[in-house]
Tab-separated table of N, CA, C and O in Angstrom:
chain	number	residue	atom	x	y	z
A	14	PHE	N	0.847	-1.183	0.000
A	14	PHE	CA	0.000	0.000	0.000
A	14	PHE	C	0.881	1.230	0.000
A	14	PHE	O	1.653	1.451	0.921
A	15	THR	N	0.802	2.014	-1.055
A	15	THR	CA	1.539	3.269	-1.153
A	15	THR	C	0.570	4.354	-1.584
A	15	THR	O	0.060	4.317	-2.702
A	16	PRO	N	0.249	5.306	-0.705
A	16	PRO	CA	-0.693	6.364	-1.067
A	16	PRO	C	-0.183	7.211	-2.223
A	16	PRO	O	1.024	7.346	-2.428
A	17	ALA	N	-1.115	7.772	-2.969
A	17	ALA	CA	-0.768	8.647	-4.084
A	17	ALA	C	-0.021	9.868	-3.571
A	17	ALA	O	-0.226	10.311	-2.447
A	18	PRO	N	0.879	10.419	-4.394
A	18	PRO	CA	1.651	11.585	-3.955
A	18	PRO	C	0.764	12.803	-3.716
A	18	PRO	O	-0.269	12.966	-4.338
A	19	VAL	N	1.200	13.640	-2.793
A	19	VAL	CA	0.500	14.877	-2.466
A	19	VAL	C	1.392	16.031	-2.884
A	19	VAL	O	2.607	15.964	-2.766
A	20	ASP	N	0.784	17.104	-3.360
A	20	ASP	CA	1.538	18.289	-3.727
A	20	ASP	C	2.259	18.803	-2.491
A	20	ASP	O	1.631	19.165	-1.493
A	21	PRO	N	3.617	18.821	-2.496
A	21	PRO	CA	4.353	19.233	-1.302
A	21	PRO	C	4.126	20.677	-0.892
A	21	PRO	O	4.393	21.059	0.233
A	22	ASN	N	3.615	21.503	-1.797
A	22	ASN	CA	3.360	22.908	-1.477
A	22	ASN	C	1.977	23.127	-0.881
A	22	ASN	O	1.632	24.231	-0.528
A	23	SER	N	1.179	22.073	-0.829
A	23	SER	CA	-0.185	22.205	-0.337
A	23	SER	C	-0.370	21.369	0.926
A	23	SER	O	-0.144	20.175	0.922
A	24	THR	N	-0.796	22.014	2.022
A	24	THR	CA	-1.073	21.280	3.249
A	24	THR	C	-2.556	21.337	3.594
A	24	THR	O	-2.946	20.930	4.671
A	25	MET	N	-3.364	21.840	2.664
A	25	MET	CA	-4.804	21.899	2.905
A	25	MET	C	-5.418	20.512	2.806
A	25	MET	O	-4.988	19.684	2.023
A	26	LEU	N	-6.420	20.275	3.588
A	26	LEU	CA	-7.182	19.045	3.520
A	26	LEU	C	-8.379	19.314	2.617
A	26	LEU	O	-9.297	20.028	3.006
A	27	ARG	N	-8.335	18.798	1.399
A	27	ARG	CA	-9.397	19.065	0.436
A	27	ARG	C	-10.486	18.002	0.550
A	27	ARG	O	-10.203	16.810	0.373
A	28	PRO	N	-11.729	18.410	0.837
A	28	PRO	CA	-12.814	17.461	1.077
A	28	PRO	C	-13.047	16.457	-0.049
A	28	PRO	O	-13.392	15.317	0.214
A	29	LYS	N	-12.867	16.855	-1.284
A	29	LYS	CA	-13.098	15.929	-2.391
A	29	LYS	C	-11.977	14.906	-2.527
A	29	LYS	O	-12.171	13.842	-3.086
A	30	VAL	N	-10.800	15.227	-2.033
A	30	VAL	CA	-9.643	14.342	-2.163
A	30	VAL	C	-9.589	13.326	-1.018
A	30	VAL	O	-9.126	12.203	-1.207
A	31	VAL	N	-10.070	13.691	0.161
A	31	VAL	CA	-9.957	12.825	1.336
A	31	VAL	C	-10.534	11.434	1.100
A	31	VAL	O	-9.851	10.439	1.363
A	32	PRO	N	-11.767	11.287	0.585
A	32	PRO	CA	-12.281	9.935	0.353
A	32	PRO	C	-11.423	9.128	-0.629
A	32	PRO	O	-11.260	7.922	-0.456
A	33	ARG	N	-10.842	9.793	-1.615
A	33	ARG	CA	-9.974	9.073	-2.567
A	33	ARG	C	-8.712	8.580	-1.885
A	33	ARG	O	-8.227	7.491	-2.175
A	34	VAL	N	-8.159	9.377	-0.986
A	34	VAL	CA	-6.972	8.942	-0.245
A	34	VAL	C	-7.344	7.795	0.693
A	34	VAL	O	-6.640	6.780	0.761
A	35	LEU	N	-8.467	7.929	1.402
A	35	LEU	CA	-8.918	6.863	2.289
A	35	LEU	C	-9.184	5.571	1.520
A	35	LEU	O	-8.860	4.476	1.987
A	36	GLU	N	-9.741	5.693	0.336
A	36	GLU	CA	-10.080	4.528	-0.495
A	36	GLU	C	-8.853	3.682	-0.830
A	36	GLU	O	-8.948	2.467	-1.005
A	37	GLN	N	-7.695	4.302	-0.890
A	37	GLN	CA	-6.484	3.574	-1.253
A	37	GLN	C	-6.122	2.492	-0.241
A	37	GLN	O	-5.427	1.537	-0.575
A	38	ALA	N	-6.592	2.606	0.978
A	38	ALA	CA	-6.321	1.584	1.995
A	38	ALA	C	-7.289	0.413	1.891
A	38	ALA	O	-7.066	-0.634	2.496
A	39	ASN	N	-8.358	0.575	1.130
A	39	ASN	CA	-9.414	-0.432	1.058
A	39	ASN	C	-9.067	-1.546	0.078
A	39	ASN	O	-9.566	-1.589	-1.045
A	40	SER	N	-8.213	-2.427	0.526
A	40	SER	CA	-7.832	-3.603	-0.258
A	40	SER	C	-7.281	-4.638	0.709
A	40	SER	O	-7.055	-4.340	1.887
A	41	ARG	N	-7.096	-5.840	0.229
A	41	ARG	CA	-6.502	-6.912	1.038
A	41	ARG	C	-7.143	-7.035	2.415
A	41	ARG	O	-6.468	-7.029	3.433
A	42	GLY	N	-8.464	-7.095	2.454
A	42	GLY	CA	-9.159	-7.311	3.711
A	42	GLY	C	-9.670	-6.072	4.408
A	42	GLY	O	-10.372	-6.179	5.409
A	43	VAL	N	-9.328	-4.882	3.901
A	43	VAL	CA	-9.850	-3.649	4.499
A	43	VAL	C	-11.115	-3.259	3.741
A	43	VAL	O	-11.102	-3.129	2.519
A	44	ILE	N	-12.194	-3.084	4.473
A	44	ILE	CA	-13.515	-2.807	3.891
A	44	ILE	C	-13.795	-1.312	3.808
A	44	ILE	O	-14.308	-0.818	2.816
A	45	THR	N	-13.479	-0.587	4.883
A	45	THR	CA	-13.822	0.831	4.998
A	45	THR	C	-12.696	1.573	5.705
A	45	THR	O	-12.072	1.041	6.615
A	46	SER	N	-12.472	2.815	5.283
A	46	SER	CA	-11.540	3.723	5.964
A	46	SER	C	-12.302	5.004	6.261
A	46	SER	O	-13.103	5.444	5.439
A	47	LEU	N	-12.055	5.585	7.433
A	47	LEU	CA	-12.825	6.783	7.773
A	47	LEU	C	-12.073	7.712	8.709
A	47	LEU	O	-11.120	7.310	9.379
A	48	LEU	N	-12.541	8.952	8.718
A	48	LEU	CA	-12.091	9.977	9.662
A	48	LEU	C	-13.290	10.365	10.515
A	48	LEU	O	-14.397	10.522	10.000
A	49	ALA	N	-13.052	10.530	11.811
A	49	ALA	CA	-14.115	10.948	12.722
A	49	ALA	C	-13.531	11.929	13.722
A	49	ALA	O	-12.326	11.933	13.960
A	50	ASN	N	-14.389	12.743	14.315
A	50	ASN	CA	-13.896	13.599	15.395
A	50	ASN	C	-13.907	12.794	16.693
A	50	ASN	O	-14.392	11.665	16.729
A	51	HIS	N	-13.366	13.360	17.751
A	51	HIS	CA	-13.252	12.633	19.015
A	51	HIS	C	-14.599	12.412	19.701
A	51	HIS	O	-14.684	11.631	20.641
A	52	GLU	N	-15.637	13.071	19.223
A	52	GLU	CA	-16.982	12.839	19.754
A	52	GLU	C	-17.695	11.727	18.995
A	52	GLU	O	-18.796	11.339	19.357
A	53	GLY	N	-17.097	11.239	17.911
A	53	GLY	CA	-17.675	10.135	17.159
A	53	GLY	C	-18.452	10.519	15.925
A	53	GLY	O	-19.075	9.668	15.298
A	54	SER	N	-18.430	11.782	15.544
A	54	SER	CA	-19.117	12.205	14.328
A	54	SER	C	-18.246	11.899	13.116
A	54	SER	O	-17.050	12.193	13.107
A	55	LEU	N	-18.851	11.334	12.105
A	55	LEU	CA	-18.149	10.971	10.883
A	55	LEU	C	-17.793	12.226	10.100
A	55	LEU	O	-18.625	13.098	9.880
A	56	ILE	N	-16.534	12.320	9.665
A	56	ILE	CA	-16.074	13.447	8.856
A	56	ILE	C	-15.992	13.051	7.391
A	56	ILE	O	-16.448	13.759	6.516
A	57	ALA	N	-15.393	11.893	7.126
A	57	ALA	CA	-15.250	11.399	5.752
A	57	ALA	C	-15.066	9.894	5.810
A	57	ALA	O	-14.557	9.351	6.798
A	58	CYS	N	-15.499	9.208	4.745
A	58	CYS	CA	-15.281	7.768	4.691
A	58	CYS	C	-15.206	7.293	3.244
A	58	CYS	O	-15.649	7.971	2.322
A	59	ALA	N	-14.612	6.122	3.100
A	59	ALA	CA	-14.545	5.468	1.802
A	59	ALA	C	-14.780	3.979	2.045
A	59	ALA	O	-14.127	3.393	2.902
A	60	PRO	N	-15.751	3.377	1.378
A	60	PRO	CA	-16.625	3.995	0.396
A	60	PRO	C	-17.633	4.926	1.066
A	60	PRO	O	-18.019	4.732	2.209
A	61	SER	N	-18.040	5.925	0.316
A	61	SER	CA	-18.915	6.961	0.866
A	61	SER	C	-20.322	6.462	1.174
A	61	SER	O	-21.045	7.107	1.921
A	62	ASP	N	-20.688	5.323	0.628
A	62	ASP	CA	-22.047	4.804	0.849
A	62	ASP	C	-22.096	3.695	1.903
A	62	ASP	O	-23.080	2.983	2.005
A	63	ASP	N	-21.059	3.563	2.716
A	63	ASP	CA	-21.038	2.528	3.748
A	63	ASP	C	-22.038	2.888	4.841
A	63	ASP	O	-21.854	3.870	5.556
A	64	PRO	N	-23.115	2.092	4.984
A	64	PRO	CA	-24.142	2.428	5.969
A	64	PRO	C	-23.677	2.280	7.416
A	64	PRO	O	-24.268	2.866	8.314
A	65	SER	N	-22.614	1.535	7.652
A	65	SER	CA	-22.158	1.326	9.020
A	65	SER	C	-21.074	2.312	9.452
A	65	SER	O	-20.654	2.300	10.608
A	66	ALA	N	-20.621	3.182	8.567
A	66	ALA	CA	-19.494	4.072	8.870
A	66	ALA	C	-19.771	4.975	10.067
A	66	ALA	O	-18.899	5.159	10.920
A	67	SER	N	-20.952	5.534	10.176
A	67	SER	CA	-21.236	6.440	11.298
A	67	SER	C	-21.293	5.671	12.616
A	67	SER	O	-20.881	6.199	13.662
A	68	VAL	N	-21.745	4.428	12.582
A	68	VAL	CA	-21.770	3.605	13.791
A	68	VAL	C	-20.349	3.249	14.204
A	68	VAL	O	-19.991	3.327	15.382
A	69	VAL	N	-19.522	2.873	13.234
A	69	VAL	CA	-18.118	2.555	13.511
A	69	VAL	C	-17.425	3.773	14.103
A	69	VAL	O	-16.672	3.656	15.078
A	70	ALA	N	-17.665	4.956	13.530
A	70	ALA	CA	-17.044	6.188	14.033
A	70	ALA	C	-17.426	6.430	15.490
A	70	ALA	O	-16.573	6.752	16.319
A	71	ALA	N	-18.696	6.268	15.812
A	71	ALA	CA	-19.163	6.503	17.184
A	71	ALA	C	-18.555	5.501	18.162
A	71	ALA	O	-18.089	5.884	19.246
A	72	ILE	N	-18.541	4.234	17.782
A	72	ILE	CA	-17.979	3.206	18.667
A	72	ILE	C	-16.480	3.404	18.834
A	72	ILE	O	-15.948	3.337	19.948
A	73	ALA	N	-15.785	3.656	17.732
A	73	ALA	CA	-14.331	3.844	17.787
A	73	ALA	C	-13.971	5.031	18.691
A	73	ALA	O	-13.047	4.945	19.501
A	74	ALA	N	-14.700	6.137	18.565
A	74	ALA	CA	-14.426	7.312	19.389
A	74	ALA	C	-14.676	7.020	20.863
A	74	ALA	O	-13.894	7.429	21.731
A	75	ASN	N	-15.748	6.309	21.140
A	75	ASN	CA	-16.076	5.966	22.522
A	75	ASN	C	-14.992	5.089	23.139
A	75	ASN	O	-14.520	5.358	24.253
A	76	VAL	N	-14.580	4.050	22.414
A	76	VAL	CA	-13.541	3.156	22.932
A	76	VAL	C	-12.215	3.898	23.046
A	76	VAL	O	-11.488	3.745	24.026
A	77	TRP	N	-11.891	4.724	22.043
A	77	TRP	CA	-10.635	5.496	22.076
A	77	TRP	C	-10.594	6.389	23.312
A	77	TRP	O	-9.586	6.461	24.004
A	78	GLN	N	-11.699	7.078	23.598
A	78	GLN	CA	-11.745	7.965	24.769
A	78	GLN	C	-11.604	7.177	26.072
A	78	GLN	O	-10.967	7.629	27.016
A	79	SER	N	-12.183	5.982	26.109
A	79	SER	CA	-12.120	5.164	27.318
A	79	SER	C	-10.723	4.646	27.603
A	79	SER	O	-10.337	4.486	28.755
A	80	PHE	N	-9.971	4.370	26.545
A	80	PHE	CA	-8.656	3.770	26.714
A	80	PHE	C	-7.548	4.648	26.172
A	80	PHE	O	-6.474	4.151	25.859
A	81	GLN	N	-7.809	5.944	26.051
A	81	GLN	CA	-6.828	6.852	25.465
A	81	GLN	C	-5.512	6.798	26.224
A	81	GLN	O	-5.473	6.822	27.443
A	82	ARG	N	-4.466	6.737	25.438
A	82	ARG	CA	-3.123	6.686	26.017
A	82	ARG	C	-2.525	8.083	25.989
A	82	ARG	O	-3.171	9.047	25.622
A	83	ALA	N	-1.262	8.167	26.338
A	83	ALA	CA	-0.589	9.469	26.455
A	83	ALA	C	-0.553	10.243	25.149
A	83	ALA	O	-0.592	11.455	25.146
A	84	GLY	N	-0.478	9.558	24.015
A	84	GLY	CA	-0.355	10.277	22.751
A	84	GLY	C	-1.093	9.606	21.613
A	84	GLY	O	-1.696	8.554	21.785
A	85	ASP	N	-1.007	10.247	20.458
A	85	ASP	CA	-1.689	9.747	19.281
A	85	ASP	C	-0.868	8.717	18.510
A	85	ASP	O	-1.256	8.284	17.446
A	86	ASP	N	0.286	8.315	19.042
A	86	ASP	CA	1.140	7.376	18.327
A	86	ASP	C	0.653	5.936	18.435
A	86	ASP	O	1.142	5.063	17.732
A	87	GLN	N	-0.281	5.683	19.306
A	87	GLN	CA	-0.785	4.330	19.511
A	87	GLN	C	-1.803	3.947	18.430
A	87	GLN	O	-2.503	4.801	17.906
A	88	VAL	N	-1.852	2.656	18.131
A	88	VAL	CA	-2.897	2.108	17.270
A	88	VAL	C	-3.649	1.093	18.103
A	88	VAL	O	-3.052	0.172	18.655
A	89	MET	N	-4.938	1.281	18.228
A	89	MET	CA	-5.773	0.363	18.976
A	89	MET	C	-6.551	-0.484	17.977
A	89	MET	O	-7.094	0.048	17.005
A	90	VAL	N	-6.586	-1.789	18.203
A	90	VAL	CA	-7.359	-2.681	17.335
A	90	VAL	C	-8.491	-3.266	18.159
A	90	VAL	O	-8.269	-3.852	19.215
A	91	ILE	N	-9.709	-3.080	17.658
A	91	ILE	CA	-10.906	-3.579	18.314
A	91	ILE	C	-11.392	-4.778	17.509
A	91	ILE	O	-11.675	-4.652	16.312
A	92	GLU	N	-11.468	-5.937	18.148
A	92	GLU	CA	-11.954	-7.133	17.463
A	92	GLU	C	-13.437	-7.280	17.758
A	92	GLU	O	-13.848	-7.351	18.910
A	93	CYS	N	-14.233	-7.328	16.692
A	93	CYS	CA	-15.687	-7.447	16.796
A	93	CYS	C	-16.140	-8.751	16.153
A	93	CYS	O	-15.359	-9.431	15.499
A	94	ASP	N	-17.412	-9.073	16.295
A	94	ASP	CA	-17.950	-10.294	15.692
A	94	ASP	C	-17.832	-10.297	14.180
A	94	ASP	O	-17.607	-11.334	13.576
A	95	GLU	N	-17.986	-9.138	13.559
A	95	GLU	CA	-18.014	-9.069	12.102
A	95	GLU	C	-16.732	-8.548	11.478
A	95	GLU	O	-16.659	-8.385	10.265
A	96	GLY	N	-15.714	-8.248	12.290
A	96	GLY	CA	-14.464	-7.758	11.730
A	96	GLY	C	-13.602	-7.082	12.775
A	96	GLY	O	-13.843	-7.204	13.973
A	97	LYS	N	-12.587	-6.381	12.299
A	97	LYS	CA	-11.647	-5.687	13.175
A	97	LYS	C	-11.598	-4.215	12.792
A	97	LYS	O	-11.687	-3.876	11.617
A	98	VAL	N	-11.433	-3.357	13.787
A	98	VAL	CA	-11.333	-1.917	13.557
A	98	VAL	C	-10.026	-1.431	14.167
A	98	VAL	O	-9.777	-1.636	15.352
A	99	ALA	N	-9.178	-0.803	13.342
A	99	ALA	CA	-7.948	-0.184	13.832
A	99	ALA	C	-8.215	1.311	13.965
A	99	ALA	O	-8.797	1.924	13.066
A	100	VAL	N	-7.798	1.899	15.086
A	100	VAL	CA	-8.053	3.309	15.379
A	100	VAL	C	-6.759	3.953	15.851
A	100	VAL	O	-6.015	3.369	16.644
A	101	THR	N	-6.511	5.157	15.372
A	101	THR	CA	-5.380	5.939	15.864
A	101	THR	C	-5.754	7.413	15.860
A	101	THR	O	-6.599	7.841	15.073
A	102	GLY	N	-5.146	8.159	16.744
A	102	GLY	CA	-5.359	9.596	16.772
A	102	GLY	C	-4.485	10.266	15.724
A	102	GLY	O	-3.362	9.830	15.457
A	103	ALA	N	-5.026	11.294	15.112
A	103	ALA	CA	-4.294	12.063	14.100
A	103	ALA	C	-4.662	13.531	14.282
A	103	ALA	O	-5.607	14.017	13.669
A	104	GLY	N	-3.967	14.196	15.169
A	104	GLY	CA	-4.326	15.576	15.468
A	104	GLY	C	-5.631	15.609	16.232
A	104	GLY	O	-5.789	14.914	17.231
A	105	LYS	N	-6.585	16.376	15.736
A	105	LYS	CA	-7.874	16.509	16.411
A	105	LYS	C	-8.914	15.527	15.894
A	105	LYS	O	-10.096	15.647	16.206
A	106	VAL	N	-8.488	14.565	15.074
A	106	VAL	CA	-9.417	13.583	14.516
A	106	VAL	C	-8.918	12.168	14.795
A	106	VAL	O	-7.772	11.959	15.202
A	107	LEU	N	-9.799	11.217	14.561
A	107	LEU	CA	-9.450	9.804	14.640
A	107	LEU	C	-9.461	9.225	13.232
A	107	LEU	O	-10.348	9.534	12.434
A	108	LEU	N	-8.491	8.407	12.948
A	108	LEU	CA	-8.404	7.696	11.678
A	108	LEU	C	-8.729	6.246	11.993
A	108	LEU	O	-8.170	5.667	12.933
A	109	CYS	N	-9.660	5.662	11.235
A	109	CYS	CA	-10.088	4.282	11.474
A	109	CYS	C	-10.087	3.506	10.170
A	109	CYS	O	-10.442	4.053	9.126
A	110	ILE	N	-9.719	2.235	10.258
A	110	ILE	CA	-9.923	1.343	9.121
A	110	ILE	C	-10.616	0.095	9.638
A	110	ILE	O	-10.335	-0.386	10.735
A	111	VAL	N	-11.554	-0.401	8.851
A	111	VAL	CA	-12.343	-1.568	9.202
A	111	VAL	C	-11.886	-2.727	8.341
A	111	VAL	O	-11.895	-2.624	7.109
A	112	GLY	N	-11.486	-3.804	8.987
A	112	GLY	CA	-11.034	-4.985	8.262
A	112	GLY	C	-12.004	-6.138	8.427
A	112	GLY	O	-12.815	-6.165	9.360
A	113	GLU	N	-11.902	-7.090	7.523
A	113	GLU	CA	-12.707	-8.305	7.618
A	113	GLU	C	-12.259	-9.104	8.842
A	113	GLU	O	-11.214	-8.833	9.421
A	114	LYS	N	-13.046	-10.115	9.217
A	114	LYS	CA	-12.725	-10.926	10.393
A	114	LYS	C	-11.342	-11.550	10.307
A	114	LYS	O	-10.632	-11.651	11.290
A	115	ASP	N	-10.952	-11.970	9.100
A	115	ASP	CA	-9.676	-12.662	8.941
A	115	ASP	C	-8.525	-11.728	8.552
A	115	ASP	O	-7.434	-12.191	8.229
A	116	ALA	N	-8.741	-10.426	8.597
A	116	ALA	CA	-7.673	-9.468	8.286
A	116	ALA	C	-6.584	-9.574	9.355
A	116	ALA	O	-6.875	-9.678	10.545
A	117	HIS	N	-5.343	-9.542	8.923
A	117	HIS	CA	-4.224	-9.635	9.849
A	117	HIS	C	-4.021	-8.308	10.578
A	117	HIS	O	-4.023	-7.240	9.952
A	118	VAL	N	-3.855	-8.375	11.881
A	118	VAL	CA	-3.689	-7.173	12.702
A	118	VAL	C	-2.469	-6.375	12.257
A	118	VAL	O	-2.516	-5.143	12.182
A	119	GLY	N	-1.384	-7.040	11.922
A	119	GLY	CA	-0.181	-6.350	11.468
A	119	GLY	C	-0.417	-5.557	10.202
A	119	GLY	O	0.092	-4.445	10.041
A	120	MET	N	-1.209	-6.120	9.287
A	120	MET	CA	-1.531	-5.427	8.044
A	120	MET	C	-2.412	-4.204	8.332
A	120	MET	O	-2.207	-3.138	7.751
A	121	LEU	N	-3.366	-4.346	9.237
A	121	LEU	CA	-4.215	-3.205	9.603
A	121	LEU	C	-3.374	-2.089	10.218
A	121	LEU	O	-3.534	-0.916	9.883
A	122	ARG	N	-2.462	-2.456	11.091
A	122	ARG	CA	-1.583	-1.462	11.721
A	122	ARG	C	-0.711	-0.761	10.676
A	122	ARG	O	-0.549	0.455	10.712
A	123	ALA	N	-0.163	-1.539	9.747
A	123	ALA	CA	0.700	-0.958	8.712
A	123	ALA	C	-0.081	0.001	7.824
A	123	ALA	O	0.402	1.097	7.498
A	124	LYS	N	-1.294	-0.377	7.442
A	124	LYS	CA	-2.099	0.481	6.570
A	124	LYS	C	-2.521	1.762	7.271
A	124	LYS	O	-2.471	2.843	6.684
A	125	ILE	N	-2.922	1.667	8.525
A	125	ILE	CA	-3.373	2.873	9.221
A	125	ILE	C	-2.190	3.806	9.483
A	125	ILE	O	-2.326	5.028	9.396
A	126	GLN	N	-1.025	3.248	9.754
A	126	GLN	CA	0.164	4.083	9.951
A	126	GLN	C	0.561	4.768	8.644
A	126	GLN	O	0.955	5.931	8.643
A	127	ALA	N	0.461	4.042	7.514
A	127	ALA	CA	0.791	4.642	6.214
A	127	ALA	C	-0.167	5.780	5.888
A	127	ALA	O	0.253	6.848	5.421
A	128	LEU	N	-1.466	5.576	6.128
A	128	LEU	CA	-2.449	6.642	5.900
A	128	LEU	C	-2.160	7.841	6.792
A	128	LEU	O	-2.194	8.988	6.343
A	129	LYS	N	-1.883	7.579	8.046
A	129	LYS	CA	-1.620	8.663	9.003
A	129	LYS	C	-0.390	9.467	8.586
A	129	LYS	O	-0.409	10.697	8.609
A	130	THR	N	0.659	8.774	8.199
A	130	THR	CA	1.878	9.448	7.765
A	130	THR	C	1.617	10.284	6.518
A	130	THR	O	2.044	11.430	6.419
A	131	HIS	N	0.885	9.706	5.571
A	131	HIS	CA	0.589	10.385	4.316
A	131	HIS	C	-0.260	11.635	4.529
A	131	HIS	O	-0.063	12.649	3.866
A	132	MET	N	-1.190	11.586	5.474
A	132	MET	CA	-2.133	12.684	5.693
A	132	MET	C	-1.749	13.555	6.894
A	132	MET	O	-2.525	14.425	7.293
A	133	HIS	N	-0.572	13.350	7.465
A	133	HIS	CA	-0.193	13.995	8.722
A	133	HIS	C	-0.359	15.518	8.714
A	133	HIS	O	-1.073	16.075	9.549
A	134	GLU	N	0.307	16.202	7.797
A	134	GLU	CA	0.255	17.669	7.811
A	134	GLU	C	-1.158	18.214	7.628
A	134	GLU	O	-1.587	19.065	8.414
A	135	PRO	N	-1.911	17.756	6.627
A	135	PRO	CA	-3.279	18.282	6.496
A	135	PRO	C	-4.146	17.980	7.714
A	135	PRO	O	-4.949	18.811	8.122
A	136	LEU	N	-3.988	16.795	8.328
A	136	LEU	CA	-4.807	16.448	9.480
A	136	LEU	C	-4.484	17.306	10.697
A	136	LEU	O	-5.340	17.541	11.541
A	137	MET	N	-3.260	17.800	10.794
A	137	MET	CA	-2.903	18.673	11.914
A	137	MET	C	-3.610	20.023	11.810
A	137	MET	O	-3.765	20.725	12.792
A	138	LEU	N	-4.077	20.370	10.610
A	138	LEU	CA	-4.748	21.654	10.392
A	138	LEU	C	-6.255	21.579	10.597
A	138	LEU	O	-6.923	22.605	10.642
A	139	VAL	N	-6.793	20.366	10.706
A	139	VAL	CA	-8.241	20.199	10.846
A	139	VAL	C	-8.671	20.717	12.210
A	139	VAL	O	-8.090	20.367	13.241
A	140	ASP	N	-9.683	21.565	12.211
A	140	ASP	CA	-10.237	22.109	13.433
A	140	ASP	C	-11.684	21.663	13.527
A	140	ASP	O	-12.539	22.155	12.810
A	141	VAL	N	-11.936	20.673	14.402
A	141	VAL	CA	-13.296	20.146	14.529
A	141	VAL	C	-13.892	20.501	15.862
A	141	VAL	O	-13.257	20.801	16.803
């Protein structure tokens, strides 16, 4: 998984581009990628028509707040009946990816870290 290049002169988070960047993680067992605020409101997701994205965002935010660690460098993996959710803090937002039941935890961690690294500067500018 290698995210598409970003214009190095631009640190803006463009709403039309975010779902396309998130979509790049959706392969090899990853079903959905999303951004949510710390209260659990969905900001963006890929695919955009995922009916469970807002529920995942709310649950992920709730669990993240309950078990929040000292910093945003941690990746938390929540194992559910229907799949796995990896969550990490990225500035003032949460980045989540939803994997199938048999998705490897290491792969989920690697993908979420790659997305976070790729989107780091624009995500630091988000004010939610």
